[in-house]
Amino acid sequence: MNTRLFFEHLRSYVDFPENDFNEFIKLLVPFTIRKNEFCYRAGQVPRYSPFVLKGCLRQYVVNDDGVEQIVLFNEEGNWAGQLGSMRSGVPTNVNLQALEDCDILGITLANVDIAMQRFPAYQQYFLKKYPADHALLLEQANRLKTESPETLYKELLLNRPSLLLRVPQHYIANYLGVRTETISRIKNKLASL
């Protein structure tokens, strides 16, 4: 697997020496998840925190009525892990399913701890990235509750156009908390402008 994307991702946050990266990458396990397969399921403690090299996954929860609600889409260059569940040993309530064939680099909790000790650049990266991701998730959750579906769709169109091309419309609707017909109306309205 080509790990260049991962190296560039790390370097976008910290000065990660290439020699260190060549040693650090040995702590990660490359694997493939086929379309519709799961990296982890609700009720499990994930074995790996996955970094997406190629492909797209959806993180979703199932409510008490058995209805799925998509929480996130994870495309290339993003983590899709549940480190809190891994660290606490408490099973996650999130499912992570591949929407396409995906190439993944997975890191175990033990190897996260080893990396934090052996690679100062990784420790700096982790201390920058983890709080930033947490803040972004909170902001996204707030926007999903307060913004109109049209505004949210426009933001996806502007910030993540590839997502709209690769993910079925019913998943986009689920993520935005609207019916598929609403997405069709929004698309038609935007096309007529």
Coordinates of C-alpha atoms in Angstrom, one line a residue:
M1 CA 0.0 0.0 0.0
N2 CA 1.1 3.5 -0.8
T3 CA 1.6 5.3 2.6
R4 CA 2.6 8.7 1.1
L5 CA -0.8 10.2 1.8
F6 CA -0.4 9.3 5.5
F7 CA 3.1 10.8 5.6
E8 CA 1.8 14.0 4.0
H9 CA -1.1 14.1 6.4
L10 CA 1.3 13.9 9.4
R11 CA 3.5 16.5 7.9
S12 CA 0.6 18.9 7.5
Y13 CA 0.5 19.1 11.3
V14 CA 4.1 18.6 12.5
D15 CA 7.6 18.3 11.1
F16 CA 7.7 14.5 11.0
P17 CA 11.2 13.4 10.0
E18 CA 11.1 10.9 7.1
N19 CA 13.5 8.5 8.9
D20 CA 11.2 8.4 11.9
F21 CA 8.2 7.9 9.6
N22 CA 9.9 4.8 8.1
E23 CA 10.1 3.3 11.6
F24 CA 6.8 4.6 12.8
I25 CA 4.9 3.1 9.9
K26 CA 6.0 -0.4 11.1
L27 CA 3.6 0.1 14.0
L28 CA 0.6 0.3 11.7
V29 CA -1.1 -2.7 10.0
P30 CA -2.2 -2.3 6.4
F31 CA -5.5 -4.0 5.4
T32 CA -8.4 -3.8 3.0
I33 CA -12.0 -3.6 3.8
R34 CA -14.3 -4.5 0.9
K35 CA -17.4 -2.5 0.0
N36 CA -20.2 -3.1 2.6
E37 CA -17.9 -4.8 5.1
F38 CA -17.4 -3.5 8.6
C39 CA -14.2 -2.3 10.2
Y40 CA -16.0 -2.4 13.6
R41 CA -19.6 -2.7 14.8
A42 CA -21.5 -1.3 17.7
G43 CA -21.1 -3.5 20.7
Q44 CA -17.4 -4.2 20.0
V45 CA -14.2 -2.6 21.3
P46 CA -12.4 -1.8 18.0
R47 CA -9.1 -3.5 17.6
Y48 CA -7.6 -0.7 15.4
S49 CA -8.0 3.0 14.9
P50 CA -8.1 3.1 11.1
F51 CA -6.6 5.8 8.8
V52 CA -8.2 5.8 5.4
L53 CA -5.7 5.7 2.5
K54 CA -8.3 4.9 -0.1
G55 CA -12.0 4.7 -0.1
C56 CA -15.0 6.0 1.8
L57 CA -16.6 4.7 5.0
R58 CA -19.7 5.7 6.9
Q59 CA -19.9 5.9 10.7
Y60 CA -23.5 5.4 11.9
V61 CA -25.5 4.6 15.0
V62 CA -28.7 2.8 15.4
N63 CA -31.3 4.3 17.6
D64 CA -33.7 2.4 20.0
D65 CA -36.3 2.2 17.1
G66 CA -33.7 0.4 14.9
V67 CA -33.2 3.5 12.7
E68 CA -29.7 4.2 11.3
Q69 CA -28.3 7.7 11.7
I70 CA -25.1 8.5 9.8
V71 CA -22.7 10.5 12.0
L72 CA -19.7 10.9 9.7
F73 CA -18.3 10.0 6.4
N74 CA -14.6 9.2 6.4
E75 CA -12.7 9.7 3.1
E76 CA -9.1 9.5 2.2
G77 CA -6.7 11.2 4.6
N78 CA -8.9 10.8 7.7
W79 CA -9.0 8.8 10.8
A80 CA -12.1 6.8 11.6
G81 CA -11.3 5.5 15.0
Q82 CA -12.9 5.1 18.4
L83 CA -9.9 5.7 20.6
G84 CA -12.1 6.4 23.6
S85 CA -13.7 3.0 23.3
M86 CA -10.3 1.4 22.7
R87 CA -8.8 3.2 25.8
S88 CA -11.7 2.5 28.1
G89 CA -12.5 -1.0 26.9
V90 CA -16.1 0.0 26.7
P91 CA -17.8 -1.1 23.5
T92 CA -18.5 1.6 21.0
N93 CA -22.1 2.4 19.9
V94 CA -20.8 3.3 16.4
N95 CA -20.7 1.1 13.3
L96 CA -18.0 1.7 10.6
Q97 CA -18.9 0.4 7.2
A98 CA -17.1 0.6 3.9
L99 CA -19.1 2.3 1.1
E100 CA -16.3 1.4 -1.3
D101 CA -13.3 -0.9 -1.2
C102 CA -11.0 0.8 1.3
D103 CA -7.2 0.6 2.0
I104 CA -6.6 1.2 5.6
L105 CA -3.7 1.7 8.0
G106 CA -4.7 0.5 11.4
I107 CA -3.0 1.2 14.7
T108 CA -3.7 -0.6 17.9
L109 CA -3.9 1.2 21.3
A110 CA -0.7 -0.5 22.4
N111 CA 1.1 0.9 19.3
V112 CA -0.4 4.4 19.9
D113 CA 1.2 4.3 23.3
I114 CA 4.6 3.0 21.9
A115 CA 4.5 5.7 19.2
M116 CA 3.8 8.4 21.7
Q117 CA 6.9 7.3 23.7
R118 CA 9.3 6.7 20.7
F119 CA 8.4 9.4 18.3
P120 CA 8.1 13.0 19.6
A121 CA 6.7 14.2 16.3
Y122 CA 3.8 11.7 16.6
Q123 CA 3.2 12.9 20.2
Q124 CA 3.0 16.5 18.9
Y125 CA 0.8 15.4 16.1
F126 CA -1.6 13.6 18.4
L127 CA -1.8 16.5 20.9
K128 CA -2.7 18.8 18.0
K129 CA -4.9 16.5 16.0
Y130 CA -7.1 14.8 18.6
P131 CA -8.5 18.0 20.2
A132 CA -8.9 19.7 16.8
D133 CA -11.0 16.7 15.6
H134 CA -13.1 16.7 18.7
A135 CA -13.8 20.4 18.4
L136 CA -14.7 19.9 14.7
L137 CA -17.1 17.0 15.5
L138 CA -18.9 19.2 18.1
E139 CA -19.1 22.0 15.6
Q140 CA -20.5 19.7 12.9
A141 CA -23.0 18.2 15.3
N142 CA -24.2 21.7 16.3
R143 CA -24.5 22.8 12.6
L144 CA -26.5 19.6 11.8
K145 CA -29.0 20.6 14.4
T146 CA -29.2 24.3 13.7
E147 CA -28.6 24.9 10.0
S148 CA -31.2 24.4 7.2
P149 CA -30.8 21.3 5.0
E150 CA -30.1 23.6 2.0
T151 CA -27.3 25.4 3.9
L152 CA -25.8 22.0 4.9
Y153 CA -26.0 20.7 1.4
K154 CA -24.3 23.8 0.0
E155 CA -21.5 23.4 2.6
L156 CA -21.0 19.8 1.4
L157 CA -21.0 20.9 -2.2
L158 CA -18.4 23.6 -1.4
N159 CA -16.2 21.7 1.1
R160 CA -16.6 18.0 0.1
P161 CA -17.8 17.8 -3.5
S162 CA -16.2 14.3 -3.9
L163 CA -18.5 13.0 -1.2
L164 CA -21.6 14.0 -3.1
L165 CA -20.3 12.1 -6.1
R166 CA -19.3 8.9 -4.4
V167 CA -22.0 8.5 -1.7
P168 CA -25.6 7.5 -2.6
Q169 CA -28.1 10.3 -2.2
H170 CA -30.1 8.4 0.5
Y171 CA -27.0 8.3 2.7
I172 CA -26.5 12.1 2.2
A173 CA -30.1 12.6 3.2
N174 CA -29.7 10.4 6.3
Y175 CA -26.6 12.3 7.3
L176 CA -28.4 15.7 7.0
G177 CA -31.5 14.3 8.8
V178 CA -33.8 14.8 5.8
R179 CA -35.7 12.7 3.4
T180 CA -34.2 11.8 0.0
E181 CA -36.9 13.8 -1.7
T182 CA -35.7 16.9 0.1
I183 CA -32.2 16.4 -1.3
S184 CA -33.7 16.1 -4.8
R185 CA -35.6 19.4 -4.3
I186 CA -32.5 21.1 -3.0
K187 CA -30.4 19.9 -6.0
N188 CA -33.1 21.0 -8.4
K189 CA -33.3 24.4 -6.8
L190 CA -29.5 24.9 -6.9
A191 CA -29.4 23.7 -10.6
S192 CA -32.0 26.3 -11.6
L193 CA -30.0 29.2 -10.1

